[in-house]
Coordinates of C-alpha atoms in Angstrom, one line a residue:
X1 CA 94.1 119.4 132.6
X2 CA 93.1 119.3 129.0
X3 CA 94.9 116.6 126.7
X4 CA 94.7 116.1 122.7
X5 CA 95.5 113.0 121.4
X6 CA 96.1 112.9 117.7
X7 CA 98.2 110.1 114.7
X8 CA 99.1 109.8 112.1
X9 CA 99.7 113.0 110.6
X10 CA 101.9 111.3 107.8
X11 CA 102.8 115.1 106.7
X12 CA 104.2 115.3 102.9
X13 CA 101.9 112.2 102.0
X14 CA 100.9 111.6 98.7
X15 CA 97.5 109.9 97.8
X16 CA 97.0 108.9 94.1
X17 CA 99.9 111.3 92.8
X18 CA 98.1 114.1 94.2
X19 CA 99.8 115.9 97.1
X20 CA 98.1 116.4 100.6
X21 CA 100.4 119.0 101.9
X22 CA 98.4 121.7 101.4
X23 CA 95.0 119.6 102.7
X24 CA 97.2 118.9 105.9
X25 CA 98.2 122.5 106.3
X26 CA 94.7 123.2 106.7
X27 CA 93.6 120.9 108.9
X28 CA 96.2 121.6 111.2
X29 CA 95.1 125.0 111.8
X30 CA 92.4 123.5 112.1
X31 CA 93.7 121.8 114.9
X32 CA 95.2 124.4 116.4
X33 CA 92.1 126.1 116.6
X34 CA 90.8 123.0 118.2
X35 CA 93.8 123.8 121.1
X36 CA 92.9 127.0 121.5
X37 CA 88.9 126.3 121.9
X38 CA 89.6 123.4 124.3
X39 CA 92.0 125.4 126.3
X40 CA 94.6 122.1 125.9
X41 CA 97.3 121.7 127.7
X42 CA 99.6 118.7 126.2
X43 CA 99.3 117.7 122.7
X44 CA 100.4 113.9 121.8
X45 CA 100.9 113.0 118.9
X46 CA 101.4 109.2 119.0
X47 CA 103.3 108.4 115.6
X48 CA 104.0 108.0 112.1
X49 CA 104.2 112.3 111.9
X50 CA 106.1 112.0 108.5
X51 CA 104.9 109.6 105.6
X52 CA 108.6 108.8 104.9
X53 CA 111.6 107.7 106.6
X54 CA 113.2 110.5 104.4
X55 CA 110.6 113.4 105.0
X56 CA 109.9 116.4 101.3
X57 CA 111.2 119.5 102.6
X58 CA 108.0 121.1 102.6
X59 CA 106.6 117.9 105.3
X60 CA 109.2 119.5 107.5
X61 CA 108.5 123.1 107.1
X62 CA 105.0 122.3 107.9
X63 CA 105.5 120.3 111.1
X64 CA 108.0 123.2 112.3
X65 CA 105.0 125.6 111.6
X66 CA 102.6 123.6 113.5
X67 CA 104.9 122.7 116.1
X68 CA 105.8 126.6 116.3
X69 CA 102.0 127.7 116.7
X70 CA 101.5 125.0 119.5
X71 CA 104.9 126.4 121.0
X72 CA 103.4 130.1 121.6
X73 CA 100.3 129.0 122.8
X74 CA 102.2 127.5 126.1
X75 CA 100.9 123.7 124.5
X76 CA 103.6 121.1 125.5
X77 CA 103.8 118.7 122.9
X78 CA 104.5 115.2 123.1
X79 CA 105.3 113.1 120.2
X80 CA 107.0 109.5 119.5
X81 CA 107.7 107.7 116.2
X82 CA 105.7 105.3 114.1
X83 CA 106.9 103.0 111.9
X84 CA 106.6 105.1 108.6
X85 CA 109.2 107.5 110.8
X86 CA 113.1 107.4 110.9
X87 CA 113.5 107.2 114.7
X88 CA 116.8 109.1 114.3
X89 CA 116.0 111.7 112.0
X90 CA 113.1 112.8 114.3
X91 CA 115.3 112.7 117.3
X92 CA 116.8 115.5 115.9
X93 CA 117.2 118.1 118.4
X94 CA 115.6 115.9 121.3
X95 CA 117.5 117.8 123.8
X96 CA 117.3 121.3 122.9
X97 CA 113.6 121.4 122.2
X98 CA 112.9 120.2 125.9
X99 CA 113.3 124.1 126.9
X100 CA 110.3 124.7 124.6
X101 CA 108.3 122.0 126.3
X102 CA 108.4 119.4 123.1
X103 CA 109.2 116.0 124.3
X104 CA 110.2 113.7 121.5
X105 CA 110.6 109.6 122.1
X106 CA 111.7 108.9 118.6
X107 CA 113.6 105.4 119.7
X108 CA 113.6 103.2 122.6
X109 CA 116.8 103.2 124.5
X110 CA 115.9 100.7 127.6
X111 CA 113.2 102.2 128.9
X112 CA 109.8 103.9 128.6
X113 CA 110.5 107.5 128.4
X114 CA 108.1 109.5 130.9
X115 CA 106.8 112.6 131.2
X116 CA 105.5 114.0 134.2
X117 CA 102.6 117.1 135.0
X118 CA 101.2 117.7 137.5
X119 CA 97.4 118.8 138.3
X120 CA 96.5 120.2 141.7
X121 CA 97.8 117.3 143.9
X122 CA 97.8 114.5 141.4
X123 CA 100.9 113.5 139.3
X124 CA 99.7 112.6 135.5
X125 CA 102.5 110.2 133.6
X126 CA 102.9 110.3 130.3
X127 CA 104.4 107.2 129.3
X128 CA 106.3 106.8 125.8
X129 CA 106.6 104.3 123.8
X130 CA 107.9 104.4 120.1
X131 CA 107.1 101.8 117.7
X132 CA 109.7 99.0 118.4
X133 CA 110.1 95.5 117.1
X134 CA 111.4 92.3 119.0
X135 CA 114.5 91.9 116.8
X136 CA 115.8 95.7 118.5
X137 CA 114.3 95.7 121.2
X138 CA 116.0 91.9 121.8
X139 CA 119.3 92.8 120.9
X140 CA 119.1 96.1 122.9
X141 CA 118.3 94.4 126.3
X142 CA 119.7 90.9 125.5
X143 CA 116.7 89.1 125.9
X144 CA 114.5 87.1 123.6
X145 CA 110.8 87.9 122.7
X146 CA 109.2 86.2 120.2
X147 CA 106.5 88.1 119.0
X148 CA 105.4 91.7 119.5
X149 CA 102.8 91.2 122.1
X150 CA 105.7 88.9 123.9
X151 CA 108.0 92.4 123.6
X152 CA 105.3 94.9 124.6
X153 CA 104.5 93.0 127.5
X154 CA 107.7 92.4 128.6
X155 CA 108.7 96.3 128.6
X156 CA 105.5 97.0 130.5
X157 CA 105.6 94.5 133.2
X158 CA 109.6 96.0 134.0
X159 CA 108.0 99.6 133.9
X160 CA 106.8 100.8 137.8
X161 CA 103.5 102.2 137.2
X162 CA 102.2 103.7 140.3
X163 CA 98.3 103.2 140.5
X164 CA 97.6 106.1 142.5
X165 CA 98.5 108.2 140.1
X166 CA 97.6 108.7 136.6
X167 CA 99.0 106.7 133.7
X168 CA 98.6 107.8 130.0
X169 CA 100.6 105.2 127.6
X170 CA 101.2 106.9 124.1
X171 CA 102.0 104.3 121.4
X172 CA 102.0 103.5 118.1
X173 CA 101.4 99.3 117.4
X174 CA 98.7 97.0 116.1
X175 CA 96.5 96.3 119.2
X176 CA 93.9 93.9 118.9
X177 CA 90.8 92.9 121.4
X178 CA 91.4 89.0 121.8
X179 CA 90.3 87.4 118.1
X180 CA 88.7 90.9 117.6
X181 CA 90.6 93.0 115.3
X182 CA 90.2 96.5 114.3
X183 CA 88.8 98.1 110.8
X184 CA 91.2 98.6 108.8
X185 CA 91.5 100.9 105.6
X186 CA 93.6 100.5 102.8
X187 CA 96.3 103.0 103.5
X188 CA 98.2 101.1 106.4
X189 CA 100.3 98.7 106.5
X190 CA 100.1 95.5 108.5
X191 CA 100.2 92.4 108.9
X192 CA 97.2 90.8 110.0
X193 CA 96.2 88.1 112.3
X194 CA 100.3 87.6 112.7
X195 CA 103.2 88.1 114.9
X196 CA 102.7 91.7 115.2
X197 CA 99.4 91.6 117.4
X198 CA 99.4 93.3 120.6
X199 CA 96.8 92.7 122.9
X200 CA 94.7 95.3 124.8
X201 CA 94.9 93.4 128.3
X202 CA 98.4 94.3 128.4
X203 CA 97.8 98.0 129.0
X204 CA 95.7 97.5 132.4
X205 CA 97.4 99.6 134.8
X206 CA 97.1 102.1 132.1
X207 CA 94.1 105.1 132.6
X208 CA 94.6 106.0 128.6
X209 CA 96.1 104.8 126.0
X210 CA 96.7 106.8 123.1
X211 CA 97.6 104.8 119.9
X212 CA 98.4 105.6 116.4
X213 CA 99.1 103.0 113.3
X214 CA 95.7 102.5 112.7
X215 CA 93.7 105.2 110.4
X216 CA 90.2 104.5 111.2
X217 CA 89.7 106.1 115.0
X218 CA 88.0 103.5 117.1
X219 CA 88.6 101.4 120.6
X220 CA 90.0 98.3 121.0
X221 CA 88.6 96.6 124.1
X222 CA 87.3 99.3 125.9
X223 CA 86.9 102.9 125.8
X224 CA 90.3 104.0 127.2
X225 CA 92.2 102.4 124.6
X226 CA 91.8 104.1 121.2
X227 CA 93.0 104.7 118.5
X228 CA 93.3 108.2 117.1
X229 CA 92.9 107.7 113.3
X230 CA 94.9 109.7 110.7
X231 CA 93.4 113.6 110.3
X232 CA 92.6 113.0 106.7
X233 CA 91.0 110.4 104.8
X234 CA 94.4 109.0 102.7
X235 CA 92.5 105.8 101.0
X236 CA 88.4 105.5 99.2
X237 CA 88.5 102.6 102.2
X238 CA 87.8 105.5 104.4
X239 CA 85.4 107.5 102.8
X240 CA 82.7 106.4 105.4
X241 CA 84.3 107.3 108.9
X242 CA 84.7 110.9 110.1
X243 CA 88.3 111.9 111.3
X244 CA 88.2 113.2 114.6
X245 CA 90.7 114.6 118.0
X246 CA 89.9 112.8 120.7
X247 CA 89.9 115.6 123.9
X248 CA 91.0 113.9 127.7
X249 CA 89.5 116.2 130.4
X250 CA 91.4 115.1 133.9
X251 CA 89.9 116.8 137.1
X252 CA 90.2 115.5 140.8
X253 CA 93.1 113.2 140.7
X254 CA 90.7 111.4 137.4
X255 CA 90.0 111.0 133.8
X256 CA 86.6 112.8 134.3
X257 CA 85.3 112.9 130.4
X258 CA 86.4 112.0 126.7
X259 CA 85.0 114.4 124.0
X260 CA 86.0 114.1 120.2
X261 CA 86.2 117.1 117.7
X262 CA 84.9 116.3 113.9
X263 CA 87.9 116.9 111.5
X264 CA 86.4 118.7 108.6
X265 CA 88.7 118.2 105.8
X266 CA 89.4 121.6 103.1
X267 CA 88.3 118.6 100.4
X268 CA 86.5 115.6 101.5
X269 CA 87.2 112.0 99.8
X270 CA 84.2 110.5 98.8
X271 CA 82.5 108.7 96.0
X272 CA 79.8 109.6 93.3
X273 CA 77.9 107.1 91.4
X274 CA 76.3 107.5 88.0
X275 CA 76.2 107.1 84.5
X276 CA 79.0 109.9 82.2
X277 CA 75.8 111.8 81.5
X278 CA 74.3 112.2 84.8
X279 CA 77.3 113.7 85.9
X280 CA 77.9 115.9 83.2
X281 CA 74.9 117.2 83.5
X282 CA 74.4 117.5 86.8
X283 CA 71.2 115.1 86.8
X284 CA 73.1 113.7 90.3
X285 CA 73.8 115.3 93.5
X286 CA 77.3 116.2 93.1
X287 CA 78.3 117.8 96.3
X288 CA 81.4 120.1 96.3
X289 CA 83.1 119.7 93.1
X290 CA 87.0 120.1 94.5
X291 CA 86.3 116.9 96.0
X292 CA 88.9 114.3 95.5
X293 CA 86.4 112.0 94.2
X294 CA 86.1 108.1 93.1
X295 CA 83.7 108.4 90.2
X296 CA 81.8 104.7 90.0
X297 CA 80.5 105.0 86.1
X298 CA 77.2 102.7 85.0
X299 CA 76.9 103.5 81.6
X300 CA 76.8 100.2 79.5
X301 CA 78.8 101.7 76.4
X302 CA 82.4 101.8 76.2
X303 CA 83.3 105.6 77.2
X304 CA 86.1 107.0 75.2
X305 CA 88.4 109.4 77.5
X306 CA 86.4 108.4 80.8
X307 CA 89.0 110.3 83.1
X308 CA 89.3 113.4 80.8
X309 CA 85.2 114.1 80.8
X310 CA 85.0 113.5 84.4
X311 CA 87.8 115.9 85.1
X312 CA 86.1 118.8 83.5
X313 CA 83.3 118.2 86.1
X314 CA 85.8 116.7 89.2
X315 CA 89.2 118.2 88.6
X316 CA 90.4 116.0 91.6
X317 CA 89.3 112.9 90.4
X318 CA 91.5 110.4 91.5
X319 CA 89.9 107.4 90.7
X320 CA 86.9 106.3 88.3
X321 CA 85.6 102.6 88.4
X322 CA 83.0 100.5 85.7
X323 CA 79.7 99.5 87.5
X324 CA 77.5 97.8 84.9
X325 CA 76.8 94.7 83.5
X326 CA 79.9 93.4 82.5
X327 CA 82.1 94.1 85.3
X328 CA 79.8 93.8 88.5
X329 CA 80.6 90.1 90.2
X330 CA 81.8 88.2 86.7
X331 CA 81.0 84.3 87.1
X332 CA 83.3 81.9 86.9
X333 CA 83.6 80.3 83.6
X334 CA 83.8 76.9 83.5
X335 CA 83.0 73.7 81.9
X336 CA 83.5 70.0 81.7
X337 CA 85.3 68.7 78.5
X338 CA 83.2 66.2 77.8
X339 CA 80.5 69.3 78.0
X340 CA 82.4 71.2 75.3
X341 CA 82.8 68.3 72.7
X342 CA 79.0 68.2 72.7
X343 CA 78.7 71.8 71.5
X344 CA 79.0 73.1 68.1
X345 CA 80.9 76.4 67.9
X346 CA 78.3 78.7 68.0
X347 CA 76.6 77.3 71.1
X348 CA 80.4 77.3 72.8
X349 CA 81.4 80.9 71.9
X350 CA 77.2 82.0 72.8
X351 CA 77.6 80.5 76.5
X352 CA 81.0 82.5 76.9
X353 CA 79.6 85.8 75.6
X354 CA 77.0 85.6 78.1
X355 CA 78.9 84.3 80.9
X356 CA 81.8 87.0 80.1
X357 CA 79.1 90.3 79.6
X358 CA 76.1 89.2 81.6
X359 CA 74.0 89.7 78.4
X360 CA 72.7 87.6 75.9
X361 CA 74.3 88.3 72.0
X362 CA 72.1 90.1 70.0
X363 CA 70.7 89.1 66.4
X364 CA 73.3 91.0 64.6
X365 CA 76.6 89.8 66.6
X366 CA 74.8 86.4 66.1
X367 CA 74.8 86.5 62.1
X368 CA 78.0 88.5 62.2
X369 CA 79.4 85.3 64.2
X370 CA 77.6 83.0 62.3
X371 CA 79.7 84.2 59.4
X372 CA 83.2 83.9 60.6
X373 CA 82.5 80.5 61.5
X374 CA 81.4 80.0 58.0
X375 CA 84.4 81.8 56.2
X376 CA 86.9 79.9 58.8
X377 CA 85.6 76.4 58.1
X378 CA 86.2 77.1 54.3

């Protein structure tokens, strides 16, 4: 049996006012390409499908797609809900889309939802678990959890796992390795070194676990527990990890091999570095121009219509930093009083200028300076 384990699609996403939808369209045919190649048999797809609890119309139309393709292909599809999701608009349908072999754990009602296949003469569970939080999860079974890892645990440990079979765990939470937590990029949310920890020991009995909330795909503890990352770079945090599928080969009653699939985006997110000139001129490398780009300018001079120059050489510039002098790693201006009454005006307002631009004050700002003083004391 062949298993994909993909997250965070956050379909409809928007990243610096430009939309992904047509980005994501394209890397999940990718993906389904990926299906076909691998000759996969379930698809997970552990969370946070939808960037919104209130999906665009064309974020649906797109997942129906997808989910159609994998449909004809004879892929079962298992998916839960992250916490970007509405766990009852995603339920949508639960029922009737069970005869089309798309399983859908969008809320916890008691218990881990399960889905079970069957290789040769070993039975593979698919365990599900949507994002939950104590407070529902609490109120739901009338006991009280304090913290998420408290929670987690608590579900797991009234679960029966049988360990001669194969268990797969699908959900989507912030687990963490003891004090070690994972990278992070800026386009998820969590709260760190909180509450919300979960940690990896609590998913023992488990063969695989396939997690999503995290956008940077990685392991937490060991190999078997993973995050899959997001299939697109959404944040310039991200710009230096490849997004990948992670590919679950089962033979012989075991999980014989893991195998990942590079992601290749139809526009990478990346940065370029130079000064307005180099880069209209092409005196850099600049890679594909329908990049979304971060343009990190290091011209000295003040640039009049930065964004409007760049754009005519990146038209998907999304974001453009100043590198130079007087905005790399400012210091920290500060003196004593007693300092400052020792200092004639010109010697105060010299020391700022430098502190402030990281260069000295030429010979005509100096006399230019040195007259406004003069004019003012009159």
């Amino acid at each position: 049996m062949n298993i994909l384990h993909l997250a965070d699609l956050h379909l409809g996403k928007r990243v610096n006012e430009f939309s992904m939808i047509e980005d994501q369209k394209y890397i999940l045919q990718q993906i389904l390409k990926i299906a076909e190649e691998e000759k996969i048999d379930v698809v997970m797809l552990c969370g946070d499908i939808y960037d919104r609890t209130i999906p665009s119309v064309e974020a649906v139309e797109l997942l129906d797609e997808f989910l159609c393709e994998l449909n004809k292909t004879g892929k079962t599809v298992l998916m839960i809900s992250g916490n970007h999701d509405s766990g009852d608009r995603l339920a949508f349908g639960t029922s009737f889309f069970r005869k089309s072999d798309l399983y859908i754990s969008s809320r916890f009602h008691g218990e881990l939802d399960r889905y079970i296949a069957e290789e040769g003469n070993t039975r593979i569970n698919f365990w599900m678990l949507p994002f939950v939080k104590p407070v529902y999860v609490n109120h739901l079974l009338d006991i009280h959890t304090e913290s998420y890892e408290e929670c987690v645990r608590y579900l797991i440990e009234h679960t029966e796992i049988n360990p001669k079979e194969i268990n797969i765990l699908m959900a989507h939470q912030f687990v963490t390795a003891g004090s070690g937590q994972p990278e992070l990029s800026d386009s998820e949310t969590s709260s760190l070194g909180g509450l919300d920890n979960v940690d990896y020991r609590i998913f023992d009995d488990f063969d695989y676990v396939a997690l999503g909330h995290i956008h940077k795909p990685q392991a937490m503890g060991r190999p078997q527990v993973r995050y899959g990352g997001s299939i697109l770079k959404y944040s310039f945090s991200e710009v230096k990890k490849d997004k990948e599928a992670v590919v679950l080969h089962i033979e012989d009653g075991q999980l014989m091999e893991m195998s990942f699939r590079k992601l290749t985006p139809l526009r990478d997110m990346r940065e370029v570095r130079g000064t307005i000139g180099q880069i209209m001129n092409g005196e850099i490398q600049l890679g594909d121009t329908q990049d979304y780009v971060q343009v990190i300018l290091t011209d000295e001079e003040e640039i009049i219509d930065a964004i409007g120059k760049v754009r005519k050489v990146f038209p998907n510039v999304m974001q453009i930093r100043l590198e130079n002098q007087r905005y790399v790693n400012p210091g920290q201006i500060a003196m004593e009083e007693e300092d400052m009454m020792r200092q004639d005006r010109m010697s105060l307002f010299t020391e700022f200028y430098a502190m402030q631009n990281h260069v000295d004050m030429g010979t005509k700002e100096r006399e230019f300076l040195q007259s406004v003083f003069e004019e003012v004391g009159k």
